[in-house]
């Protein structure tokens, strides 16, 4: 298996499986295209006919309401036909059925699959088995990647900061289990952010993560000093079960974002969160709703970014 | 039946020699290497001009038991003695099962079968199996496959009991809790791909425990499938201290690293996981200095759809028995080792570790032989493998050395077309 499975032979985007391995030009193309769609989402008639007659299947093997909804809205604003399939993995005999499902949907003349799956790499597997005219968009796989989330985060950063090449960015929390963090790290380094930091307890930082081009901090106060962007991660409740953390309270005391800790960052720093937030665990309400928070605009930009991804993919045939 | 293998280059890893010599075989045994005895009249001759002749390979882990097809695949790989782990279905915890497997293998065109018995009943990790009875049935050692033991108490008692009868205990060192949920080496690649990791400590904690208990009980232990630099270092130190311990490594781990996983290549989902470059280098160094006794295939024939799943859900393992010789010769070339030195890791040394009368060209030894072309390069084509298992991480790779003929007990069980 050589070459990047998400690019066509001439280097255009065929699938969006991961940020890793994508050249900066493609990321910038997506962000620029998204900018043109932001205005669409603000219009009275929020539709463009770019994907009229195309069928987009949302294949959610893992439950998700938010992400699925934003993909659905994005597809509908592009005038595509959207079919939602919520496939609980528990009722399946796993992988076999995954490819069977894909084969069946292909026979229904699908044009694009938007895939969420609990196993890292599932969208890669699907992409290897679909016909040449079908595009796969990764909507989150295991701990691996969530590329559209990272792209909307990049859109948000560019919107508020104007660019990437002078920034210090900190990603805070459960990096180990986070597909969002992995995609954010690749996006930030690819777009030229000179300093990307990850902050968290040793139990939640992946082995050799510095090889991805980040600096590791275990002390949040040190890690937040002088940063321009603070990207918080969601902490799942089940992390208290496996001897990873003693309690939500202790986690909040050391890694929760409070106004006092945020004051260590640059005064114009922005605060981001992929949602859904656990207020009082990873972020204090006053910060989440405060003047430096851009969490709600992230959601709005998310639709435009997903429109951009789908329209670019649909335009890259063969 | 008398056979003369003519004009080949005979490699005796036991003696460390490589020389042009005919090999005379009678009644299933080697009678001479070089000058055939006075009055030796061959019924058949085998022309080995331009080819090498070495003892048949002794594979310390090949799941080929009970299948004519897998036996043929092993023969095609030059394997003449196959040690089979006990994790068959049902597990090898009854003498009758063991006898049946050994007898059935005699009817196949394949290697001699040397089963490992289940260390515990049903491999459940709790009650000891009837080890002495199982040895009488033909088991060459006892193990758990990849099944865990309940606790160190069971391990200690199993070692004590095995030591009573001087039985070898074969253990794959892996701490169950430290490895739980993991599917790849806990390093750069797993972190990048978001795959749950198996830390090196899962291996080293287990090795340390086994070494302590082996020392305490005096049991003869063979460690299966080392994967890490730290694991090799622990074994090296233990051997230096005089502990009677042996170990092996799978051929894939001599060549591949975590990097080969690439974009979730499930063919690289192996047990133990492929680790980092420095681990692979340490495994090679361990082989070269004798810390590691043997290279095994760790062959398993998986169903066609076993890898058609996301990486973490794919069934681990690979079809490997037909690649074993080539992978050893490839390693020899890369490490600048002589063929006798490299081939010792698949002949004389594993035979010694398993106490098998194999792996030698001495007159009187069984005529288990592998005739191969060391300079024939071939491209691995999974569809062309004899084995029913088609999944190999070496698909499409160009490898040196092809097996031309395999003899077990003087009988030709494989000839390449």
XYZ file of C-alpha atoms in Angstrom:
735
model
C 0.000 0.000 0.000
C 1.925 2.962 -1.222
C 0.836 6.492 -1.996
C -1.780 8.498 -0.204
C -5.113 6.684 -0.479
C -7.109 9.897 -0.339
C -5.570 11.610 -3.352
C -6.116 10.967 -7.053
C -3.133 10.145 -9.245
C -2.800 13.837 -10.110
C -2.930 14.918 -6.471
C -6.529 16.072 -6.087
C -8.747 15.122 -3.168
C -10.582 11.867 -3.814
C -11.591 10.996 -0.260
C -11.229 12.915 2.968
C -9.974 10.282 5.392
C -7.408 12.150 7.455
C -5.602 15.476 7.528
C -2.283 13.660 7.643
C -0.644 13.548 4.255
C -2.723 16.324 2.716
C -0.724 19.206 1.277
C -1.347 22.699 2.662
C -2.779 23.795 -0.705
C -5.689 21.383 -0.383
C -6.423 22.516 3.164
C -6.359 26.148 2.033
C -8.572 25.311 -0.943
C -11.148 23.823 1.446
C -10.986 26.859 3.750
C -11.327 29.274 0.819
C -14.261 27.346 -0.611
C -15.879 27.297 2.824
C -15.635 31.073 2.994
C -17.827 31.362 -0.084
C -20.394 29.072 1.563
C -20.522 31.030 4.818
C -22.423 33.723 2.960
C -24.842 31.093 1.624
C -25.657 30.035 5.149
C -26.498 33.638 5.996
C -28.885 34.093 3.058
C -32.657 33.864 3.089
C -32.585 30.905 0.673
C -29.792 28.756 2.029
C -29.391 26.453 -0.934
C -27.105 26.092 -3.901
C -27.651 23.480 -6.606
C -24.096 22.125 -6.727
C -24.931 18.547 -5.751
C -28.420 18.260 -7.199
C -29.199 14.647 -8.048
C -26.320 13.284 -5.979
C -26.949 10.758 -3.199
C -25.034 11.139 0.029
C -25.261 8.372 2.586
C -24.531 9.156 6.210
C -23.190 5.867 7.571
C -23.025 6.220 11.316
C -21.780 3.049 12.935
C -21.358 4.977 16.147
C -24.108 7.170 17.544
C -23.780 10.894 16.947
C -26.418 13.528 16.614
C -24.412 16.695 16.251
C -21.934 15.691 13.600
C -24.519 13.768 11.594
C -26.853 16.754 11.676
C -24.230 19.194 10.455
C -23.305 16.869 7.594
C -26.985 16.499 6.757
C -27.570 20.244 6.740
C -24.459 20.797 4.647
C -25.529 18.185 2.078
C -29.053 19.569 1.867
C -27.779 23.099 1.335
C -25.881 21.713 -1.621
C -29.207 20.219 -2.847
C -28.027 16.621 -2.487
C -30.291 13.747 -1.508
C -29.342 12.629 1.977
C -29.949 9.185 3.387
C -29.201 8.634 7.052
C -28.272 5.180 8.272
C -27.640 4.665 11.936
C -26.078 1.272 12.203
C -25.446 0.123 15.735
C -22.293 -1.974 15.696
C -23.614 -4.145 18.501
C -26.237 -5.660 16.194
C -23.598 -6.587 13.653
C -21.007 -9.260 13.239
C -18.594 -6.400 12.705
C -16.254 -5.961 9.702
C -17.886 -8.425 7.347
C -21.106 -6.549 7.579
C -19.299 -3.266 7.235
C -18.141 -4.176 3.728
C -21.452 -5.901 2.952
C -23.277 -2.732 3.905
C -20.993 -0.704 1.699
C -21.470 -3.078 -1.240
C -25.239 -2.879 -0.877
C -25.298 0.893 -0.721
C -22.982 1.131 -3.696
C -25.549 -0.874 -5.630
C -28.077 1.835 -4.729
C -25.979 4.329 -6.698
C -24.498 6.203 -3.802
C -22.150 9.049 -4.725
C -20.652 9.720 -1.334
C -20.371 8.013 2.024
C -20.000 10.031 5.193
C -18.671 7.506 7.699
C -18.396 7.470 11.442
C -17.049 4.308 13.057
C -15.678 3.319 16.447
C -12.636 1.595 14.901
C -9.636 3.609 13.756
C -9.112 3.075 10.036
C -12.656 1.954 9.134
C -13.085 4.749 6.532
C -9.759 3.718 4.947
C -11.081 0.183 4.621
C -14.298 1.416 3.015
C -12.374 3.707 0.673
C -10.322 0.725 -0.512
C -13.489 -1.154 -1.439
C -15.663 1.440 -3.160
C -15.840 2.028 -6.883
C -13.862 4.823 -8.504
C -16.794 7.260 -8.638
C -17.622 7.076 -4.930
C -16.130 9.458 -2.367
C -15.648 8.714 1.311
C -15.656 11.375 4.006
C -14.423 10.432 7.443
C -16.780 11.840 10.061
C -14.704 10.419 12.912
C -13.026 7.002 13.274
C -11.985 5.639 16.643
C -9.112 7.638 18.036
C -7.678 8.243 14.608
C -9.099 11.246 12.811
C -11.914 13.736 12.551
C -10.741 15.804 9.599
C -13.803 18.000 9.066
C -13.725 19.026 12.728
C -10.067 20.012 12.374
C -10.855 21.927 9.182
C -13.634 23.905 10.799
C -11.263 24.635 13.666
C -8.705 25.911 11.146
C -11.387 28.011 9.522
C -12.230 29.494 12.903
C -8.590 30.219 13.715
C -8.003 31.864 10.345
C -11.204 33.884 10.764
C -10.121 35.286 14.121
C -6.352 35.343 13.738
C -5.931 36.079 10.052
C -3.395 33.313 9.447
C -1.301 30.588 10.990
C 2.368 31.399 10.745
C 2.744 33.531 13.877
C 0.669 31.466 16.280
C 1.174 29.471 19.435
C -1.612 26.954 19.857
C -2.327 24.722 22.857
C -4.481 21.596 22.725
C -5.635 20.632 26.207
C -6.995 17.425 27.668
C -7.464 13.798 26.668
C -5.181 13.679 23.639
C -4.768 9.902 23.925
C -8.366 9.073 23.035
C -9.013 12.076 20.815
C -9.411 11.833 17.056
C -10.041 15.583 17.082
C -6.637 16.263 18.637
C -4.794 14.111 16.085
C -6.450 15.854 13.168
C -5.925 19.286 14.726
C -2.218 18.576 15.233
C -1.757 17.577 11.579
C -3.780 20.541 10.326
C -1.914 23.077 12.472
C 1.542 21.782 11.569
C 0.652 21.494 7.878
C -0.650 25.062 7.778
C 2.575 26.344 9.294
C 1.769 27.019 12.940
C 5.257 27.350 14.454
C 4.403 26.073 17.919
C 1.778 23.470 18.764
C 1.552 22.361 22.375
C -0.394 19.541 23.944
C -1.273 19.703 27.611
C -2.514 16.870 29.776
C -1.659 14.325 32.469
C 0.773 11.592 31.431
C -2.029 9.022 31.377
C -3.810 10.905 28.584
C -0.862 11.781 26.330
C -0.047 9.198 23.601
C 3.390 7.583 23.372
C 5.948 9.556 21.346
C 3.382 12.204 20.450
C 6.229 14.710 20.053
C 7.035 12.867 16.806
C 3.910 14.508 15.406
C 5.622 17.865 15.850
C 4.215 19.047 19.167
C 5.622 20.075 22.539
C 4.245 18.246 25.535
C 3.298 20.025 28.762
C 1.922 18.434 31.887
C 1.555 21.721 33.740
C -1.322 23.679 32.291
C -0.085 27.028 33.590
C 3.205 26.597 31.750
C 1.525 25.253 28.658
C -0.934 28.117 28.320
C 1.630 30.866 28.735
C 1.475 33.288 25.799
C -0.630 31.089 23.528
C -2.922 32.621 20.893
C -5.371 29.756 20.665
C -6.631 27.347 23.330
C -8.277 24.222 21.923
C -10.040 22.248 24.621
C -10.872 18.557 24.223
C -13.869 16.722 25.515
C -13.289 14.356 28.439
C -15.430 11.218 28.357
C -16.870 10.188 31.701
C -15.622 6.623 31.309
C -12.019 7.859 31.650
C -12.531 7.709 35.417
C -13.000 3.921 35.189
C -9.698 2.672 33.812
C -7.263 4.142 36.336
C -6.530 7.008 33.943
C -7.823 9.728 36.261
C -8.888 9.764 39.889
C -11.879 12.104 39.593
C -13.518 14.748 37.472
C -12.885 17.252 40.231
C -9.140 16.659 40.341
C -9.049 16.781 36.547
C -10.828 20.120 36.557
C -8.477 21.478 39.206
C -5.442 20.737 37.069
C -6.622 20.736 33.468
C -9.943 22.531 33.435
C -9.914 25.904 31.713
C -10.737 28.683 34.158
C -10.626 32.431 33.777
C -7.507 32.508 35.960
C -5.672 30.021 33.746
C -6.862 31.682 30.568
C -5.316 34.909 31.836
C -1.896 33.285 31.318
C -2.523 33.123 27.577
C -2.255 36.178 25.375
C -4.978 38.729 26.126
C -6.513 38.224 22.664
C -6.384 34.425 22.823
C -9.444 32.570 21.557
C -10.993 29.527 23.243
C -12.316 26.620 21.196
C -14.083 23.349 21.965
C -15.369 20.694 19.553
C -18.436 20.025 21.680
C -20.382 18.721 23.364
C -18.871 20.450 26.393
C -18.693 19.111 29.922
C -19.031 22.336 31.827
C -17.189 22.227 35.128
C -15.013 19.308 34.009
C -12.874 20.529 31.140
C -14.089 24.117 30.978
C -15.614 26.631 33.364
C -18.977 28.038 32.223
C -17.806 31.625 32.486
C -15.010 30.841 30.020
C -17.197 28.789 27.699
C -19.645 31.679 27.445
C -17.042 34.426 27.802
C -15.771 37.059 25.428
C -12.827 34.953 24.257
C -14.953 31.892 23.435
C -15.554 31.158 19.751
C -17.318 27.874 20.399
C -20.633 28.811 18.790
C -19.103 30.320 15.637
C -17.213 27.002 15.284
C -20.554 25.261 14.842
C -21.703 27.724 12.172
C -18.444 27.438 10.253
C -18.723 23.664 10.520
C -21.598 23.595 8.059
C -19.765 25.734 5.509
C -16.618 23.642 5.825
C -18.554 20.416 5.288
C -20.260 21.964 2.259
C -16.818 22.842 0.934
C -15.470 19.327 1.441
C -18.433 17.674 -0.233
C -18.519 20.040 -3.184
C -14.774 19.742 -3.811
C -14.924 15.943 -3.652
C -17.904 15.808 -5.995
C -16.026 17.990 -8.461
C -12.947 15.729 -8.437
C -14.031 12.787 -10.553
C -11.657 10.071 -11.702
C 15.463 -47.232 -1.095
C 18.761 -45.510 -1.763
C 19.075 -41.971 -3.003
C 22.031 -39.904 -4.110
C 21.736 -36.121 -4.182
C 24.421 -35.111 -6.639
C 26.499 -32.002 -7.283
C 24.836 -29.783 -4.673
C 26.471 -27.476 -2.140
C 25.897 -29.089 1.245
C 25.318 -26.734 4.142
C 25.722 -28.151 7.617
C 24.755 -25.409 10.065
C 25.654 -27.682 12.954
C 29.245 -27.913 11.726
C 29.173 -24.443 10.196
C 30.324 -25.851 6.861
C 29.383 -25.211 3.253
C 30.998 -27.359 0.561
C 30.338 -29.109 -2.709
C 29.333 -32.651 -1.765
C 27.022 -35.450 -2.798
C 24.680 -36.734 -0.118
C 23.912 -40.441 0.137
C 20.631 -41.498 1.726
C 19.511 -44.998 2.668
C 16.591 -46.256 4.754
C 15.487 -42.715 5.425
C 18.809 -41.647 6.923
C 21.874 -39.802 5.759
C 24.680 -42.298 5.282
C 27.351 -40.022 3.889
C 28.107 -36.446 2.873
C 30.873 -36.367 0.289
C 32.205 -39.754 -0.599
C 29.405 -42.346 -0.780
C 30.268 -45.552 1.068
C 31.861 -48.455 -0.737
C 29.279 -50.330 -2.749
C 26.539 -47.677 -2.386
C 24.178 -48.106 -5.357
C 21.545 -45.399 -5.629
C 18.074 -46.420 -6.796
C 17.422 -42.769 -7.576
C 19.518 -39.695 -8.038
C 18.513 -36.095 -7.562
C 20.492 -33.557 -9.541
C 21.308 -30.598 -7.297
C 23.689 -28.836 -9.652
C 23.716 -25.129 -8.789
C 21.579 -25.762 -5.716
C 22.178 -25.853 -1.981
C 21.255 -28.748 0.264
C 20.653 -28.059 3.946
C 18.879 -29.882 6.758
C 15.124 -29.472 6.473
C 13.834 -26.463 8.350
C 12.702 -26.850 11.947
C 9.841 -24.408 12.454
C 9.125 -23.777 16.128
C 5.667 -22.383 15.440
C 3.585 -23.497 12.474
C -0.139 -24.090 12.742
C -0.270 -26.851 10.164
C -1.655 -29.680 12.295
C -4.509 -31.756 10.945
C -4.524 -30.320 7.428
C -3.095 -31.986 4.342
C -3.052 -28.641 2.552
C -1.115 -26.837 5.259
C 1.269 -29.796 5.493
C 1.932 -29.414 1.752
C 2.475 -25.690 2.229
C 5.044 -26.401 4.938
C 6.796 -28.869 2.653
C 6.815 -26.260 -0.100
C 8.570 -24.006 2.412
C 11.271 -26.591 3.056
C 9.986 -27.311 6.563
C 10.513 -30.901 7.689
C 9.814 -30.532 11.426
C 6.921 -28.416 12.601
C 6.237 -27.610 16.218
C 2.515 -26.906 16.568
C 1.128 -24.788 19.352
C -1.585 -26.360 21.496
C -4.285 -23.795 20.693
C -6.006 -26.052 18.184
C -9.739 -26.653 18.362
C -10.132 -28.487 20.686
C -6.904 -27.633 22.545
C -4.273 -30.372 22.813
C -4.927 -31.404 26.385
C -5.658 -35.110 25.805
C -3.186 -37.773 24.700
C -5.664 -39.185 22.158
C -5.864 -35.879 20.321
C -2.095 -35.636 20.148
C -1.649 -39.175 18.864
C -4.274 -38.652 16.199
C -2.579 -35.484 14.928
C 0.821 -37.123 14.718
C -0.548 -40.173 12.934
C -2.585 -38.102 10.487
C 0.511 -36.039 9.638
C 2.334 -39.229 8.573
C -0.244 -39.637 5.842
C 0.400 -36.152 4.453
C 3.133 -34.928 2.145
C 4.478 -32.686 4.814
C 6.724 -32.243 7.829
C 6.958 -34.327 10.952
C 4.620 -32.907 13.489
C 5.796 -32.106 17.008
C 2.849 -30.850 18.998
C 3.060 -28.788 22.130
C 0.604 -29.975 24.730
C -1.711 -27.649 26.575
C -0.087 -26.575 29.829
C -3.488 -26.302 31.463
C -6.730 -28.148 30.808
C -8.629 -26.546 27.960
C -5.960 -23.802 28.015
C -8.165 -22.252 30.669
C -5.119 -21.307 32.716
C -6.260 -22.958 35.942
C -5.760 -26.740 36.224
C -2.657 -28.525 34.992
C -3.014 -30.926 32.101
C -1.684 -34.497 32.271
C 1.733 -33.476 31.064
C 3.531 -36.769 31.558
C 0.800 -38.621 29.646
C 0.874 -36.012 26.913
C 4.620 -36.372 26.556
C 4.209 -40.100 26.154
C 1.728 -39.335 23.366
C 4.335 -37.253 21.566
C 4.245 -33.720 22.933
C 7.665 -32.056 22.812
C 6.762 -29.313 25.245
C 3.870 -27.528 26.891
C 2.401 -24.135 26.404
C -0.632 -21.902 26.502
C -0.623 -20.541 22.953
C -1.819 -16.993 23.450
C -4.160 -17.936 26.287
C -3.285 -16.432 29.659
C -2.639 -18.228 32.936
C -4.846 -17.185 35.800
C -2.000 -15.886 37.926
C 1.620 -16.340 38.880
C 0.700 -19.107 41.299
C -0.526 -21.270 38.421
C 2.614 -20.415 36.449
C 4.846 -21.304 39.389
C 3.144 -24.660 39.919
C 3.096 -25.477 36.215
C 6.839 -24.832 36.080
C 7.465 -26.890 39.223
C 5.449 -29.784 37.854
C 7.040 -29.615 34.413
C 10.494 -29.507 36.027
C 9.671 -32.718 37.897
C 9.538 -34.565 34.572
C 12.092 -32.390 32.770
C 9.427 -31.093 30.404
C 9.972 -27.905 28.423
C 7.509 -25.083 28.988
C 6.907 -22.760 26.044
C 5.516 -19.380 26.959
C 4.745 -16.304 24.933
C 5.585 -13.518 27.325
C 2.740 -11.069 27.539
C 1.180 -9.483 30.578
C -2.527 -9.712 30.000
C -3.526 -6.481 31.731
C -0.787 -4.367 30.168
C -1.669 -5.653 26.703
C -5.443 -5.460 27.181
C -7.244 -3.765 24.323
C -4.042 -3.066 22.409
C -3.602 -3.877 18.724
C -0.268 -2.256 17.812
C 3.073 -1.298 19.356
C 2.548 1.604 21.736
C 4.745 3.984 19.785
C 4.805 6.564 17.076
C 2.622 4.741 14.557
C -0.095 3.730 17.014
C -0.170 7.290 18.301
C -0.450 8.646 14.759
C -3.150 6.211 13.657
C -5.054 6.261 16.924
C -4.637 2.527 17.466
C -4.737 1.300 21.070
C -1.172 0.440 22.046
C 0.566 -2.582 23.530
C 3.508 -1.247 25.548
C 6.900 -2.961 25.597
C 6.317 -3.467 29.311
C 3.586 -6.000 28.443
C 6.445 -8.202 27.220
C 9.176 -7.294 29.695
C 7.034 -7.588 32.820
C 6.036 -11.083 31.682
C 9.620 -12.066 30.822
C 10.864 -10.838 34.184
C 8.243 -12.891 36.021
C 8.958 -15.984 33.954
C 12.713 -15.666 34.471
C 12.307 -15.339 38.232
C 10.043 -18.364 38.420
C 12.199 -20.380 36.022
C 15.195 -19.717 38.249
C 13.222 -20.646 41.346
C 11.747 -23.858 39.950
C 14.591 -25.004 37.720
C 12.136 -25.481 34.867
C 13.288 -25.539 31.265
C 11.604 -22.571 29.601
C 11.366 -21.543 25.964
C 10.165 -17.993 25.326
C 8.106 -17.666 22.150
C 8.110 -14.690 19.820
C 10.229 -11.955 21.387
C 9.427 -8.534 19.981
C 11.345 -5.873 21.872
C 14.907 -4.688 22.458
C 14.300 -4.700 26.206
C 13.018 -8.282 26.026
C 16.165 -9.393 24.212
C 18.293 -7.639 26.840
C 16.519 -9.473 29.689
C 17.061 -12.853 28.027
C 20.689 -12.043 27.238
C 21.368 -11.186 30.886
C 19.604 -14.319 32.104
C 21.608 -16.529 29.768
C 24.803 -14.829 30.862
C 23.845 -15.734 34.428
C 23.626 -19.362 33.353
C 19.863 -19.799 33.246
C 18.796 -22.628 30.910
C 16.422 -20.691 28.711
C 15.844 -20.546 24.979
C 13.742 -18.289 22.780
C 12.580 -17.542 19.260
C 11.411 -14.709 17.061
C 8.955 -14.722 14.176
C 10.417 -14.133 10.709
C 8.178 -11.127 10.117
C 9.660 -9.367 13.144
C 13.172 -9.806 11.763
C 12.171 -7.704 8.751
C 9.227 -5.443 9.516
C 8.499 -2.614 11.924
C 5.481 -0.600 13.028
C 6.104 1.667 10.014
C 4.958 -1.127 7.703
C 1.407 -0.684 9.023
C 1.277 2.362 6.752
C -2.372 3.311 6.341
C -3.936 0.593 8.504
C -2.580 -2.410 6.581
C -4.336 -5.196 8.507
C -1.884 -7.752 7.107
C 0.574 -6.202 9.553
C -1.744 -6.925 12.481
C 0.461 -9.551 14.131
C 0.911 -11.005 17.603
C 3.129 -9.782 19.194
C 2.880 -6.410 17.470
C 5.534 -5.160 15.059
C 7.612 -2.750 17.060
C 10.077 0.043 16.326
C 13.229 -0.016 14.197
C 15.456 -0.259 17.265
C 13.528 -3.323 18.402
C 13.965 -4.984 15.024
C 17.684 -4.182 15.130
C 17.949 -5.666 18.622
C 16.162 -8.854 17.516
C 18.688 -9.213 14.692
C 21.570 -8.610 17.085
C 20.091 -11.189 19.458
C 19.978 -13.733 16.656
C 23.540 -12.963 15.640
C 24.993 -13.316 19.145
C 22.967 -16.423 20.015
C 20.660 -14.809 22.583
C 17.766 -15.789 20.322
C 17.942 -19.409 19.219
C 15.534 -19.570 16.350
C 13.444 -17.889 13.699
C 10.001 -19.418 13.321
C 7.283 -18.770 10.764
C 4.428 -18.274 13.263
C 2.319 -19.476 10.356
C -1.456 -19.415 10.489
C -3.877 -19.987 7.628
C -6.589 -17.393 8.111
C -9.912 -17.285 6.324
C -10.108 -14.995 3.309
C -12.157 -12.342 5.114
C -10.068 -12.328 8.305
C -8.315 -9.118 7.295
C -11.254 -7.439 5.553
C -11.994 -5.415 8.634
C -10.736 -2.290 10.318
C -7.179 -2.889 11.609
C -8.172 -3.416 15.226
C -10.898 -5.929 14.406
C -8.865 -7.944 11.905
C -7.698 -11.400 12.980
C -3.982 -11.219 13.796
C -1.439 -13.458 12.061
C -0.085 -14.268 8.635
C 0.558 -17.064 6.193
C 4.314 -17.489 6.520
C 5.571 -21.044 6.305
C 6.326 -20.801 2.574
C 8.359 -17.619 3.122
C 10.505 -18.825 6.005
C 13.603 -19.897 4.056
C 13.526 -16.794 1.873
C 13.188 -14.482 4.838
C 16.144 -16.136 6.547
C 18.297 -15.882 3.417
C 17.261 -12.256 2.992
C 18.327 -11.578 6.581
C 21.633 -13.379 5.947
C 22.354 -11.124 2.972
C 21.401 -7.941 4.823
C 23.370 -8.873 7.942
C 26.350 -10.208 5.916
C 26.082 -13.652 7.521
C 27.172 -16.885 5.872
C 24.395 -19.248 4.859
C 25.412 -21.884 7.448
C 25.359 -19.275 10.222
C 21.966 -17.894 9.190
C 20.370 -21.250 8.469
C 21.350 -22.477 11.925
C 18.460 -20.323 13.188
C 15.981 -22.514 11.313
C 17.757 -25.867 11.632
C 20.328 -26.850 14.268
C 19.428 -24.238 16.892
C 15.660 -24.752 16.970
C 16.230 -28.528 16.907
C 18.384 -28.170 20.016
C 15.859 -25.892 21.721
C 13.051 -28.404 21.117
C 15.370 -31.401 21.679
C 14.555 -32.841 18.279
C 16.788 -35.231 16.355
C 16.830 -32.895 13.383
C 18.695 -29.996 11.867
C 21.902 -31.814 11.018
C 23.664 -33.452 8.052
C 25.639 -35.878 10.213
C 25.654 -39.464 8.952
C 22.943 -41.336 10.811
C 20.662 -38.296 11.024
C 17.195 -38.570 9.478
C 17.267 -37.597 5.812
C 15.155 -34.470 6.376
C 16.501 -32.191 3.693
C 15.782 -28.950 1.913
C 17.202 -28.423 -1.570
C 17.041 -24.795 -2.633
C 18.278 -22.245 -5.113
C 19.828 -19.426 -3.078
C 20.025 -17.102 -6.078
C 16.489 -17.483 -7.385
C 14.547 -14.306 -6.700
C 10.783 -14.428 -6.631
C 7.964 -12.032 -5.984
C 5.515 -13.019 -3.261
C 2.088 -13.535 -4.803
C -0.478 -14.350 -2.128
C -2.806 -16.040 -4.612
C -0.034 -18.467 -5.578
C 0.668 -19.644 -2.026
C -0.030 -23.332 -1.402
C -1.408 -22.533 2.021
C -5.107 -21.867 2.417
C -4.025 -18.699 4.230
C -3.324 -15.944 1.720
C -2.645 -12.995 3.982
C 0.988 -11.953 4.193
C 2.560 -8.585 4.913
C 5.204 -9.504 2.314
C 2.746 -9.490 -0.587
C 4.512 -8.193 -3.698
C 7.950 -8.198 -2.067
C 10.916 -9.588 -4.009
C 12.680 -12.302 -1.976
C 15.757 -14.450 -2.551
C 15.897 -18.269 -2.431
C 13.357 -20.811 -3.627
C 12.835 -24.293 -2.310
C 13.215 -26.887 -5.096
C 12.860 -30.160 -3.208
C 11.932 -31.185 0.312
C 12.621 -34.631 1.741
C 11.265 -36.019 4.982
C 12.873 -39.248 6.127
C 14.380 -39.680 2.658
C 10.976 -39.354 0.988
C 10.398 -36.567 -1.506
C 7.391 -34.593 -0.171
C 7.787 -31.545 -2.376
C 9.294 -30.736 -5.751
C 8.846 -27.345 -7.357
C 7.432 -27.466 -10.854
